[in-house]
Amino acid sequence: MFKEPIIVIHGGAGNIPDNRDQPKFDGMLTAIRKAHSVYTDTLSIIDTCQAAVESMEDNEAFNAGRGSVLNLKGEIEMEALIMEGKNMNAGSVTGVRNIAHPIALARKVMDNTPHVFLMGQSANEFATKMKFETVSDDYLMTDAAKIALENFLKMGGSPVTTEIGHGGVGTVGAIGMNVDGHMISCTSTGGITGKMAGRVGDTPVPGAGGYCDNAVGTVSTTGHGDSIMRYCLAQRIMTNLEQGVEPNLAVQNECEKLSTRIGGSAGAIAISKEGTIGIGFSSEKMAWAYLEKGMIHYGIKKGQHFTIGL
Amino acid sequence: MFKEPIIVIHGGAGNIPDNRDQPKFDGMLTAIRKAHSVYTDTLSIIDTCQAAVESMEDNEAFNAGRGSVLNLKGEIEMEALIMEGKNMNAGSVTGVRNIAHPIALARKVMDNTPHVFLMGQSANEFATKMKFETVSDDYLMTDAAKIALENFLKMGGSPVTTEIGHGGVGTVGAIGMNVDGHMISCTSTGGITGKMAGRVGDTPVPGAGGYCDNAVGTVSTTGHGDSIMRYCLAQRIMTNLEQGVEPNLAVQNECEKLSTRIGGSAGAIAISKEGTIGIGFSSEKMAWAYLEKGMIHYGIKKGQHFTIGL
């Protein structure tokens, strides 16, 4: 039994332009406050983490839901993963279009299908069956996302060298643990500017974009998705936690190892089963925030650590 | 430097009816012989493993390529993953239709895109661009696959309880190491009878359906895909190999832990960087074969071990 629930979120890793810091801070504070209010109302850690991600999916300061980046065809194809630690259940989607909350659809896959992972048009058909409202491309597609694709194409268009932070946006994630030690991992993204249509990134993949096991901990990752998937970043962080490595060290070491072995950069947040928080990144920046004893802690640059009341 | 290359293949795990044993043996012997001839001609371990998988994709004794099982809509949606250990490059596809060799398309994703993983119609569009020939549904769809779906629907249609072996077919995989210690992992599947359209299984997911790292080893898995993905089976076997666990034990232990923690059953093949082979399964059966000193070793039931000349 823990004294209070733990909620940690991130708002993307990469070379984020400085003028995007404040919108990300504002968005993360809103998400943490929303999460806190949902926890107070429901005591459900899964509803809490989902609400934090939905809040960031609604906010164009992040690359998820509204504000998602565009693929090479100028389309938005979104991905999300939810995983719960009690039974290691998971639900995820990739290549979904015209819905506001991919994380909510991932949860429906987990709760209402015999499967883990649905893709593309079939995932959208499932959303219709689950009575999800359709939102227009105009709602999801921001000017920043359009400009990012234009810049990407002007620069020659290689999504290998252009990190996910391009355009100043980023994947979002929320992890949490309730007072009984039950844990959740949620992650949602629009992927990477200029990706090929149909590209699946790390986010919807258990073991890459996130992982959760009450016997070990919970993780959500962000950064260059193709590299994260090849490295199995979330699962490697879990292995560290299982071996008793301190969460901050586990996260930082594995992000740096990814950069050394694979190239690309990444960030991650984690909570160990002992309730210790880990935050780390090999990218220039990662937007992060957590709630502790009624205070919100947050930052984006290396070594930065602000606090503010709920 | 090793004296000879190592080639290990599997032809699926599950509750395989006894009358499917011989067709699987025949198909695996053909695949090993094909692989050996490609290695002799090219000395390329990636071409060798790919050729072994393509041989099984051509053979309706296996659930991959021709002989793939049908989804709930009566369609074939195939998946494949290729990974190489030198640089941990990977390529994979899911939801592809009307091509003979999904493993060849996964390789094109690895070699000719900045990404790891393409899905659905976009993966098929990429196949067209790469000049893949289209094959008809009639070519891919066997009577056995149609009967399996009919039986599945008669039985009430839950892909949770119906293992991938249903209908007597199975995922295929080939792993190999050349004399320099360079390793490859290839896996290909039609998924699971009666799966929802758009369901992504474990096969195309690095860390689930396969993994490869010259510093550690190479793995290919088979079994109940939704469970394998939740457990990150391939990555967990890799962690065992990294810790020096004997490959047979690593594979067997992790398949059994998957069954205990998640439910479902699975099998896997592995090669450690020392060149030791691991074969194990928590399912009733798994079809496996390997080549050693000019002899082919193979089996499908627990404890079974046949040998035959090349």
Coordinates of C-alpha atoms in Angstrom, one line a residue:
Chain A
M1 CA 0.0 0.0 0.0
F2 CA 1.3 3.4 -1.0
K3 CA 0.2 6.7 0.6
E4 CA -0.8 8.4 -2.7
P5 CA -1.1 7.6 -6.3
I6 CA 1.8 8.4 -8.7
I7 CA 1.2 10.1 -12.0
V8 CA 4.1 10.9 -14.5
I9 CA 3.6 12.2 -18.0
H10 CA 5.8 13.2 -21.0
G11 CA 5.1 15.4 -24.0
G12 CA 7.8 14.3 -26.4
A13 CA 11.5 14.1 -26.8
G14 CA 13.7 15.7 -29.5
N15 CA 15.3 18.9 -30.7
I16 CA 12.4 21.0 -29.6
P17 CA 12.6 24.8 -30.4
D18 CA 12.7 26.9 -27.3
N19 CA 9.5 28.8 -28.2
R20 CA 7.6 25.4 -27.9
D21 CA 8.7 25.0 -24.2
Q22 CA 5.9 27.1 -22.6
P23 CA 3.0 25.7 -24.6
K24 CA 4.2 22.2 -23.6
F25 CA 4.5 23.2 -19.9
D26 CA 1.0 24.7 -20.1
G27 CA -0.3 21.5 -21.7
M28 CA 1.3 19.2 -19.2
L29 CA 0.1 21.3 -16.2
T30 CA -3.5 21.0 -17.7
A31 CA -3.0 17.3 -18.2
I32 CA -1.8 16.7 -14.7
R33 CA -4.6 18.7 -13.1
K34 CA -7.1 16.9 -15.3
A35 CA -5.6 13.5 -14.2
H36 CA -5.7 14.5 -10.5
S37 CA -9.4 15.5 -10.8
V38 CA -10.2 12.2 -12.5
Y39 CA -8.4 10.2 -9.9
T40 CA -10.2 12.1 -7.1
D41 CA -13.5 11.4 -8.7
T42 CA -13.0 7.8 -9.8
L43 CA -10.0 6.3 -7.9
S44 CA -9.3 4.6 -11.2
I45 CA -5.6 4.8 -12.3
I46 CA -6.5 3.6 -15.8
D47 CA -9.1 6.3 -16.2
T48 CA -6.6 8.8 -14.8
C49 CA -3.7 8.0 -17.2
Q50 CA -6.1 7.9 -20.1
A51 CA -7.5 11.3 -19.2
A52 CA -4.0 12.8 -19.0
V53 CA -3.2 11.5 -22.5
E54 CA -6.6 12.6 -23.9
S55 CA -6.0 16.1 -22.5
M56 CA -2.7 16.2 -24.4
E57 CA -4.3 14.7 -27.5
D58 CA -6.7 17.7 -27.4
N59 CA -3.8 20.1 -27.2
E60 CA -1.9 21.1 -30.4
A61 CA 1.3 21.7 -28.4
F62 CA 1.7 17.9 -28.7
N63 CA 2.1 15.5 -31.6
A64 CA -1.0 13.3 -30.8
G65 CA -4.6 13.6 -31.7
R66 CA -5.1 17.3 -32.7
G67 CA -1.7 18.6 -33.6
S68 CA -0.5 15.2 -35.1
V69 CA 2.2 15.5 -37.7
L70 CA 1.6 14.7 -41.4
N71 CA 2.9 11.8 -43.4
L72 CA 4.4 12.1 -46.9
K73 CA 0.9 12.2 -48.4
G74 CA -0.1 15.1 -46.1
E75 CA -2.4 12.8 -44.1
I76 CA -2.7 12.2 -40.3
E77 CA -2.3 8.6 -39.3
M78 CA -2.2 8.1 -35.5
E79 CA -1.1 5.4 -33.1
A80 CA -1.6 4.6 -29.4
L81 CA -0.9 1.9 -26.8
I82 CA -2.5 1.2 -23.4
M83 CA -1.2 -1.5 -21.1
E84 CA -2.2 -2.5 -17.6
G85 CA 0.1 -4.1 -15.1
K86 CA -2.3 -6.4 -13.2
N87 CA -2.6 -8.9 -16.0
M88 CA -0.3 -7.4 -18.7
N89 CA -3.3 -6.8 -20.9
A90 CA -2.7 -4.4 -23.7
G91 CA -4.5 -2.6 -26.5
S92 CA -3.1 -0.6 -29.4
V93 CA -3.9 0.9 -32.7
T94 CA -1.9 2.2 -35.7
G95 CA -2.8 4.1 -38.8
V96 CA -6.1 5.4 -37.4
R97 CA -7.7 8.6 -38.9
N98 CA -10.3 11.1 -38.0
I99 CA -10.8 10.3 -34.3
A100 CA -10.0 12.7 -31.5
H101 CA -8.6 10.1 -29.0
P102 CA -6.6 7.2 -30.3
I103 CA -5.8 6.2 -26.7
A104 CA -9.5 5.7 -26.0
L105 CA -9.7 3.4 -29.1
A106 CA -6.6 1.5 -27.9
R107 CA -8.5 0.9 -24.6
K108 CA -11.5 -0.4 -26.5
V109 CA -9.2 -2.9 -28.4
M110 CA -8.0 -4.1 -25.0
D111 CA -11.4 -4.3 -23.4
N112 CA -13.6 -5.3 -26.3
T113 CA -11.6 -7.6 -28.6
P114 CA -9.6 -10.9 -28.2
H115 CA -6.6 -9.1 -29.7
V116 CA -3.9 -6.6 -28.7
F117 CA -3.4 -4.5 -31.9
L118 CA -5.5 -3.3 -34.8
M119 CA -4.4 -1.4 -37.8
G120 CA -5.6 1.1 -40.4
Q121 CA -9.0 1.2 -41.9
S122 CA -10.0 -1.9 -39.8
A123 CA -9.2 0.0 -36.7
N124 CA -11.4 2.9 -37.9
E125 CA -14.2 0.4 -38.6
F126 CA -13.9 -0.9 -35.1
A127 CA -14.0 2.7 -33.8
T128 CA -17.3 3.2 -35.7
K129 CA -18.7 0.0 -34.2
M130 CA -17.6 1.3 -30.7
K131 CA -19.6 4.5 -31.5
F132 CA -16.5 6.8 -31.7
E133 CA -17.4 10.2 -33.2
T134 CA -15.6 11.2 -36.4
V135 CA -13.6 14.4 -36.4
S136 CA -12.5 16.2 -39.5
D137 CA -9.0 16.5 -40.9
D138 CA -9.5 20.3 -40.4
Y139 CA -9.9 19.7 -36.7
L140 CA -6.8 17.4 -36.3
M141 CA -4.5 19.2 -38.8
T142 CA -2.7 22.3 -37.4
D143 CA -0.8 25.0 -39.3
A144 CA 2.3 23.9 -37.4
A145 CA 2.0 20.4 -38.7
K146 CA 1.5 21.7 -42.3
I147 CA 4.6 23.9 -42.0
A148 CA 6.6 21.1 -40.6
L149 CA 5.9 18.9 -43.6
E150 CA 6.7 21.8 -46.0
N151 CA 10.0 22.3 -44.2
F152 CA 10.7 18.6 -44.3
L153 CA 10.1 18.4 -48.0
K154 CA 12.2 21.5 -48.7
M155 CA 15.1 20.0 -46.7
G156 CA 15.1 16.9 -48.9
G157 CA 12.8 14.8 -46.9
S158 CA 14.6 12.0 -45.0
P159 CA 12.7 10.9 -41.8
V160 CA 16.0 9.2 -40.7
T161 CA 17.7 12.4 -39.9
T162 CA 14.6 14.4 -38.9
E163 CA 13.7 13.5 -35.4
I164 CA 10.2 13.3 -34.2
G165 CA 10.6 16.7 -32.5
H166 CA 10.7 18.3 -35.9
G167 CA 8.1 21.1 -35.9
G168 CA 8.4 21.3 -32.2
V169 CA 5.8 18.7 -31.4
G170 CA 6.1 15.4 -29.6
T171 CA 4.5 12.0 -28.6
V172 CA 2.7 12.0 -25.3
G173 CA 2.6 9.5 -22.5
A174 CA 1.2 9.0 -19.1
I175 CA 2.1 6.3 -16.6
G176 CA 0.6 5.8 -13.1
M177 CA 0.4 3.7 -10.0
N178 CA -2.5 3.6 -7.6
V179 CA -2.2 3.1 -3.8
D180 CA -2.5 -0.7 -4.3
G181 CA 0.5 -0.8 -6.6
H182 CA -1.6 -1.3 -9.7
M183 CA 0.1 0.3 -12.7
I184 CA -0.8 1.7 -16.2
S185 CA 1.1 2.8 -19.3
C186 CA -0.5 5.0 -22.0
T187 CA 1.2 6.5 -25.1
S188 CA -0.2 8.3 -28.1
T189 CA 1.4 9.9 -31.2
G190 CA 1.0 11.2 -34.7
G191 CA 4.3 9.6 -35.6
I192 CA 7.1 11.5 -37.4
T193 CA 6.8 14.3 -40.0
G194 CA 7.2 13.0 -43.5
K195 CA 6.8 9.4 -42.6
M196 CA 5.6 7.0 -45.4
A197 CA 1.9 6.4 -45.4
G198 CA 1.3 3.2 -43.5
R199 CA 4.5 3.5 -41.4
V200 CA 4.1 1.9 -38.0
G201 CA 6.2 3.5 -35.3
D202 CA 7.2 2.3 -31.8
T203 CA 4.3 3.8 -29.9
P204 CA 1.7 1.1 -30.5
V205 CA 4.2 -1.7 -29.9
P206 CA 4.3 -3.3 -26.4
G207 CA 8.0 -3.4 -25.3
A208 CA 8.9 -0.4 -27.6
G209 CA 6.5 2.5 -27.0
G210 CA 5.5 1.3 -23.5
Y211 CA 5.2 -1.6 -21.1
C212 CA 3.5 -2.4 -17.8
D213 CA 3.8 -5.2 -15.3
N214 CA 2.8 -4.8 -11.6
A215 CA 5.6 -7.2 -10.6
V216 CA 8.2 -4.8 -12.2
G217 CA 7.1 -1.3 -13.2
T218 CA 5.6 0.8 -15.9
V219 CA 7.2 2.7 -18.8
S220 CA 6.3 5.1 -21.7
T221 CA 8.9 6.1 -24.3
T222 CA 9.2 8.9 -26.9
G223 CA 11.8 9.8 -29.6
H224 CA 12.9 8.4 -32.9
G225 CA 10.3 5.6 -33.3
D226 CA 12.1 3.4 -35.8
S227 CA 15.2 3.3 -33.5
I228 CA 13.1 2.7 -30.4
M229 CA 11.3 -0.3 -32.1
R230 CA 14.6 -1.8 -33.2
Y231 CA 16.0 -1.4 -29.6
C232 CA 12.9 -2.6 -27.7
L233 CA 13.5 0.4 -25.4
A234 CA 10.5 -0.1 -23.0
Q235 CA 11.2 -3.8 -22.5
R236 CA 14.9 -3.1 -21.9
I237 CA 14.1 -0.5 -19.3
M238 CA 11.7 -3.1 -17.6
T239 CA 14.6 -5.6 -17.5
N240 CA 16.7 -3.0 -15.7
L241 CA 13.9 -2.3 -13.2
E242 CA 13.5 -6.1 -12.7
Q243 CA 17.2 -6.3 -11.9
G244 CA 16.8 -3.6 -9.2
V245 CA 18.5 -0.7 -11.2
E246 CA 17.4 2.7 -9.9
P247 CA 14.6 4.0 -12.3
N248 CA 16.4 7.3 -13.2
L249 CA 19.5 5.3 -14.0
A250 CA 17.6 2.6 -15.9
V251 CA 15.9 5.1 -18.1
Q252 CA 18.9 7.3 -18.7
N253 CA 21.3 4.3 -19.4
E254 CA 19.0 2.6 -21.9
C255 CA 18.2 5.8 -23.8
E256 CA 21.9 6.5 -24.1
K257 CA 22.6 2.8 -25.1
L258 CA 19.9 3.2 -27.8
S259 CA 21.7 6.3 -29.2
T260 CA 25.1 4.5 -29.2
R261 CA 24.0 1.2 -30.6
I262 CA 21.2 2.2 -33.0
G263 CA 21.5 6.0 -33.5
G264 CA 18.6 8.3 -33.1
S265 CA 17.6 9.6 -29.7
A266 CA 14.9 8.8 -27.2
G267 CA 13.4 9.6 -23.8
A268 CA 11.4 7.7 -21.3
I269 CA 9.5 7.9 -18.1
A270 CA 9.2 5.0 -15.6
I271 CA 7.8 4.0 -12.2
S272 CA 9.3 1.0 -10.4
K273 CA 7.1 -1.3 -8.3
E274 CA 8.5 0.4 -5.2
G275 CA 7.0 3.6 -6.5
T276 CA 10.2 5.4 -7.5
I277 CA 10.1 7.6 -10.6
G278 CA 12.6 7.6 -13.4
I279 CA 12.9 10.3 -16.1
G280 CA 15.7 10.4 -18.7
F281 CA 16.5 11.2 -22.3
S282 CA 19.4 11.0 -24.8
S283 CA 17.7 13.7 -26.9
E284 CA 18.4 17.4 -26.4
K285 CA 15.0 17.8 -24.6
M286 CA 12.1 15.9 -23.2
A287 CA 9.0 17.5 -21.8
W288 CA 8.1 15.8 -18.5
A289 CA 5.9 16.4 -15.4
Y290 CA 4.8 14.5 -12.3
L291 CA 2.6 15.0 -9.3
E292 CA 3.9 14.5 -5.8
K293 CA 2.4 15.6 -2.5
G294 CA 0.1 18.2 -4.1
M295 CA 2.9 19.7 -6.2
I296 CA 3.5 19.5 -9.9
H297 CA 7.2 19.0 -10.9
Y298 CA 8.1 19.6 -14.5
G299 CA 10.9 20.5 -17.0
I300 CA 12.1 20.0 -20.5
K301 CA 15.9 20.8 -20.6
K302 CA 18.6 18.7 -19.0
G303 CA 18.8 19.6 -15.3
Q304 CA 15.7 21.8 -15.4
H305 CA 13.2 21.1 -12.5
F306 CA 10.3 23.5 -11.8
T307 CA 7.6 23.1 -9.2
I308 CA 4.1 24.6 -9.0
G309 CA 1.0 24.0 -6.9
L310 CA -1.9 21.9 -8.2
Chain B
M1 CA 35.1 -17.8 -36.7
F2 CA 32.9 -20.8 -36.8
K3 CA 33.5 -23.9 -38.9
E4 CA 30.1 -24.0 -40.6
P5 CA 27.0 -21.8 -40.8
I6 CA 24.0 -22.7 -38.6
I7 CA 20.5 -22.8 -39.9
V8 CA 17.4 -23.5 -37.7
I9 CA 13.8 -23.3 -38.8
H10 CA 10.4 -23.8 -37.3
G11 CA 7.0 -24.5 -38.9
G12 CA 4.6 -23.4 -36.2
A13 CA 3.6 -24.3 -32.6
G14 CA 0.2 -25.4 -31.4
N15 CA -2.2 -28.4 -31.1
I16 CA -1.3 -29.7 -34.5
P17 CA -3.3 -32.8 -35.6
D18 CA -1.0 -35.8 -36.2
N19 CA -1.9 -36.1 -39.8
R20 CA -0.2 -32.7 -40.4
D21 CA 3.2 -33.9 -39.0
Q22 CA 4.5 -35.5 -42.2
P23 CA 3.6 -32.6 -44.5
K24 CA 5.4 -30.3 -42.1
F25 CA 8.4 -32.6 -42.0
D26 CA 8.5 -32.7 -45.8
G27 CA 8.2 -29.0 -46.0
M28 CA 10.9 -28.3 -43.5
L29 CA 13.3 -30.8 -45.2
T30 CA 12.7 -29.0 -48.5
A31 CA 13.3 -25.6 -46.8
I32 CA 16.5 -26.7 -45.2
R33 CA 17.8 -28.2 -48.5
K34 CA 16.9 -25.0 -50.3
A35 CA 18.6 -22.9 -47.6
H36 CA 21.7 -25.1 -47.8
S37 CA 21.9 -24.7 -51.6
V38 CA 21.4 -20.9 -51.4
Y39 CA 24.2 -20.7 -48.8
T40 CA 26.5 -22.8 -50.9
D41 CA 25.8 -20.5 -53.9
T42 CA 25.9 -17.1 -52.2
L43 CA 27.5 -17.4 -48.8
S44 CA 24.9 -14.9 -47.7
I45 CA 23.2 -15.9 -44.5
I46 CA 20.3 -13.3 -45.0
D47 CA 19.6 -14.8 -48.5
T48 CA 19.7 -18.2 -46.9
C49 CA 17.2 -17.5 -44.1
Q50 CA 14.9 -15.7 -46.5
A51 CA 15.0 -18.6 -48.9
A52 CA 14.1 -21.0 -46.2
V53 CA 11.1 -18.9 -45.2
E54 CA 10.0 -18.4 -48.9
S55 CA 10.1 -22.1 -49.4
M56 CA 7.7 -22.6 -46.5
E57 CA 5.6 -19.6 -47.7
D58 CA 5.2 -21.5 -50.9
N59 CA 4.1 -24.7 -49.1
E60 CA 0.5 -25.0 -47.9
A61 CA 1.6 -27.2 -45.0
F62 CA 2.4 -23.9 -43.3
N63 CA 0.4 -20.8 -42.3
A64 CA 2.4 -18.3 -44.3
G65 CA 2.1 -17.1 -47.9
R66 CA 0.1 -19.8 -49.7
G67 CA -1.8 -21.7 -47.0
S68 CA -2.3 -18.6 -44.7
V69 CA -5.4 -18.8 -42.5
L70 CA -8.4 -16.6 -43.0
N71 CA -9.6 -13.7 -41.0
L72 CA -13.3 -13.2 -39.8
K73 CA -14.1 -11.7 -43.2
G74 CA -12.6 -14.7 -45.0
E75 CA -9.6 -12.7 -46.2
I76 CA -5.9 -13.4 -46.0
E77 CA -3.8 -10.7 -44.3
M78 CA -0.2 -11.7 -43.9
E79 CA 2.7 -10.5 -41.7
A80 CA 6.5 -10.9 -41.7
L81 CA 9.6 -9.7 -40.0
I82 CA 13.3 -9.8 -40.9
M83 CA 16.1 -8.6 -38.6
E84 CA 19.8 -8.7 -39.0
G85 CA 22.2 -8.8 -36.1
K86 CA 25.1 -6.7 -37.5
N87 CA 23.4 -3.4 -37.0
M88 CA 20.0 -4.5 -35.6
N89 CA 18.3 -3.4 -38.7
A90 CA 14.8 -4.7 -39.1
G91 CA 12.0 -4.6 -41.7
S92 CA 8.4 -5.8 -41.2
V93 CA 4.9 -5.7 -42.7
T94 CA 1.4 -6.5 -41.5
G95 CA -1.9 -6.8 -43.3
V96 CA -0.4 -7.4 -46.7
R97 CA -2.5 -9.2 -49.3
N98 CA -2.0 -10.9 -52.6
I99 CA 1.8 -11.3 -52.6
A100 CA 3.6 -14.7 -52.5
H101 CA 6.4 -13.8 -50.2
P102 CA 5.7 -11.3 -47.3
I103 CA 9.3 -12.0 -46.0
A104 CA 10.7 -10.6 -49.2
L105 CA 8.6 -7.5 -48.7
A106 CA 9.8 -7.1 -45.1
R107 CA 13.3 -7.2 -46.5
K108 CA 12.5 -4.4 -49.0
V109 CA 11.1 -2.3 -46.1
M110 CA 14.4 -2.8 -44.3
D111 CA 16.6 -2.1 -47.3
N112 CA 14.6 0.5 -49.2
T113 CA 12.8 2.7 -46.6
P114 CA 13.9 4.8 -43.6
H115 CA 11.3 2.8 -41.6
V116 CA 11.0 -0.6 -39.9
F117 CA 7.3 -1.4 -40.2
L118 CA 4.7 -0.8 -42.9
M119 CA 1.0 -1.8 -42.7
G120 CA -2.0 -2.7 -44.8
Q121 CA -2.8 -1.2 -48.1
S122 CA 0.3 1.1 -47.9
A123 CA 2.5 -1.9 -47.5
N124 CA 0.9 -3.3 -50.7
E125 CA 1.4 0.0 -52.5
F126 CA 5.1 -0.2 -51.5
A127 CA 5.2 -3.8 -52.9
T128 CA 3.9 -2.6 -56.2
K129 CA 6.5 0.1 -56.3
M130 CA 9.1 -2.6 -55.5
K131 CA 7.7 -4.5 -58.5
F132 CA 6.3 -7.4 -56.5
E133 CA 4.0 -9.6 -58.6
T134 CA 0.4 -9.9 -57.5
V135 CA -0.9 -13.4 -56.8
S136 CA -4.6 -14.2 -56.6
D137 CA -6.6 -15.0 -53.6
D138 CA -7.2 -18.4 -55.3
Y139 CA -3.5 -19.1 -55.2
L140 CA -3.0 -18.2 -51.5
M141 CA -6.3 -19.6 -50.2
T142 CA -6.3 -23.3 -49.5
D143 CA -9.2 -25.6 -48.8
A144 CA -7.7 -26.4 -45.4
A145 CA -7.8 -22.6 -44.5
K146 CA -11.4 -22.3 -45.6
I147 CA -12.4 -25.4 -43.6
A148 CA -10.5 -24.1 -40.6
L149 CA -12.6 -20.8 -40.7
E150 CA -15.8 -22.8 -41.1
N151 CA -15.0 -24.9 -38.1
F152 CA -14.0 -21.8 -36.1
L153 CA -17.3 -20.1 -36.8
K154 CA -19.3 -23.3 -36.0
M155 CA -17.4 -23.5 -32.7
G156 CA -18.5 -20.0 -31.7
G157 CA -15.5 -18.1 -33.0
S158 CA -13.3 -17.0 -30.2
P159 CA -9.6 -16.5 -31.3
V160 CA -8.6 -16.4 -27.7
T161 CA -9.3 -20.1 -27.2
T162 CA -8.4 -21.2 -30.7
E163 CA -4.7 -21.4 -31.0
I164 CA -2.8 -20.5 -34.1
G165 CA -2.3 -24.3 -34.8
H166 CA -6.0 -24.5 -35.5
G167 CA -6.5 -26.2 -38.8
G168 CA -3.1 -27.8 -38.5
V169 CA -1.1 -25.0 -39.9
G170 CA 1.5 -22.7 -38.4
T171 CA 3.8 -19.7 -38.5
V172 CA 7.2 -20.2 -40.1
G173 CA 10.6 -18.9 -39.1
A174 CA 14.3 -19.3 -40.0
I175 CA 17.3 -18.1 -38.1
G176 CA 20.9 -18.4 -39.0
M177 CA 24.5 -17.5 -38.3
N178 CA 27.3 -17.5 -40.8
V179 CA 30.9 -18.5 -40.1
D180 CA 31.8 -14.9 -39.1
G181 CA 29.0 -14.9 -36.4
H182 CA 26.7 -12.7 -38.3
M183 CA 23.1 -13.5 -37.5
I184 CA 19.6 -13.2 -39.1
S185 CA 16.0 -13.7 -37.9
C186 CA 13.1 -14.2 -40.4
T187 CA 9.4 -15.0 -39.5
S188 CA 6.3 -15.1 -41.6
T189 CA 2.6 -15.9 -40.9
G190 CA -1.0 -15.6 -41.9
G191 CA -1.9 -15.0 -38.3
I192 CA -4.7 -16.8 -36.5
T193 CA -7.9 -18.3 -38.0
G194 CA -10.9 -16.1 -37.4
K195 CA -8.8 -13.0 -36.4
M196 CA -10.5 -9.7 -36.8
A197 CA -9.7 -7.9 -40.0
G198 CA -6.7 -5.6 -39.3
R199 CA -5.4 -7.6 -36.4
V200 CA -1.7 -7.2 -36.0
G201 CA 0.0 -10.2 -34.4
D202 CA 3.4 -10.8 -32.8
T203 CA 5.2 -11.9 -36.0
P204 CA 6.0 -8.4 -37.4
V205 CA 7.0 -6.9 -34.1
P206 CA 10.7 -6.8 -33.2
G207 CA 11.0 -8.3 -29.7
A208 CA 7.9 -10.3 -30.0
G209 CA 8.0 -12.4 -33.2
G210 CA 11.7 -12.3 -33.6
Y211 CA 14.9 -10.5 -32.6
C212 CA 18.5 -10.4 -33.7
D213 CA 21.8 -8.9 -32.3
N214 CA 25.2 -10.3 -33.2
A215 CA 26.4 -9.4 -29.7
V216 CA 23.7 -11.7 -28.1
G217 CA 21.9 -14.1 -30.5
T218 CA 19.0 -14.6 -32.8
V219 CA 15.4 -15.7 -32.1
S220 CA 12.1 -16.5 -34.0
T221 CA 8.9 -17.3 -32.2
T222 CA 5.5 -18.9 -32.9
G223 CA 2.3 -19.6 -31.1
H224 CA -0.6 -17.5 -29.7
G225 CA 0.4 -14.1 -31.1
D226 CA -1.6 -11.9 -28.9
S227 CA 0.0 -13.5 -25.8
I228 CA 3.5 -13.4 -27.4
M229 CA 3.2 -9.7 -28.1
R230 CA 2.0 -9.0 -24.5
Y231 CA 5.0 -11.0 -23.1
C232 CA 7.7 -9.7 -25.5
L233 CA 8.8 -13.2 -25.9
A234 CA 11.7 -12.8 -28.3
Q235 CA 13.2 -9.9 -26.3
R236 CA 13.0 -11.9 -23.1
I237 CA 14.7 -14.9 -24.6
M238 CA 17.4 -12.5 -25.8
T239 CA 17.8 -11.2 -22.2
N240 CA 18.4 -14.8 -21.1
L241 CA 21.0 -15.3 -23.8
E242 CA 22.7 -12.1 -22.8
Q243 CA 22.9 -13.4 -19.2
G244 CA 24.5 -16.6 -20.4
V245 CA 21.5 -18.9 -19.9
E246 CA 21.9 -22.0 -22.1
P247 CA 19.8 -21.5 -25.2
N248 CA 17.6 -24.6 -24.8
L249 CA 16.8 -23.5 -21.3
A250 CA 16.3 -19.9 -22.2
V251 CA 13.7 -20.8 -24.9
Q252 CA 11.9 -23.4 -22.8
N253 CA 11.8 -21.3 -19.6
E254 CA 10.4 -18.2 -21.3
C255 CA 7.8 -20.1 -23.3
E256 CA 6.6 -21.7 -20.1
K257 CA 6.7 -18.4 -18.2
L258 CA 4.5 -16.9 -21.0
S259 CA 2.0 -19.7 -20.5
T260 CA 2.0 -19.2 -16.7
R261 CA 1.8 -15.4 -16.7
I262 CA -0.3 -14.6 -19.8
G263 CA -1.9 -17.9 -20.8
G264 CA -1.7 -19.2 -24.4
S265 CA 1.2 -21.2 -25.5
A266 CA 4.3 -20.5 -27.6
G267 CA 7.4 -22.0 -29.1
A268 CA 10.7 -20.5 -30.2
I269 CA 14.1 -21.3 -31.8
A270 CA 17.3 -19.5 -30.9
I271 CA 21.0 -19.4 -31.6
S272 CA 23.4 -17.8 -29.1
K273 CA 26.5 -15.8 -30.2
E274 CA 28.5 -18.9 -29.2
G275 CA 26.6 -20.8 -31.9
T276 CA 24.5 -23.0 -29.6
I277 CA 21.0 -23.9 -30.7
G278 CA 17.9 -23.6 -28.5
I279 CA 14.6 -25.2 -29.3
G280 CA 11.6 -25.2 -27.0
F281 CA 7.8 -24.8 -26.7
S282 CA 5.0 -24.7 -24.1
S283 CA 2.5 -25.8 -26.8
E284 CA 1.7 -29.5 -27.4
K285 CA 3.9 -29.5 -30.5
M286 CA 6.3 -27.3 -32.5
A287 CA 7.7 -28.3 -35.9
W288 CA 11.5 -27.6 -35.9
A289 CA 14.5 -28.5 -38.0
Y290 CA 18.2 -27.6 -38.2
L291 CA 21.3 -28.4 -40.2
E292 CA 24.4 -29.7 -38.6
K293 CA 27.5 -31.4 -40.2
G294 CA 25.6 -32.3 -43.3
M295 CA 22.7 -33.9 -41.4
I296 CA 19.2 -32.5 -40.9
H297 CA 17.7 -32.8 -37.5
Y298 CA 14.0 -32.4 -37.0
G299 CA 11.0 -33.1 -34.9
I300 CA 7.5 -31.9 -33.8
K301 CA 6.5 -33.7 -30.5
K302 CA 8.2 -33.3 -27.2
G303 CA 11.3 -35.4 -27.0
Q304 CA 11.2 -36.4 -30.7
H305 CA 14.5 -36.1 -32.6
F306 CA 14.9 -37.5 -36.1
T307 CA 18.0 -37.2 -38.4
I308 CA 18.3 -37.5 -42.2
G309 CA 21.0 -36.7 -44.7
L310 CA 20.9 -33.5 -46.7

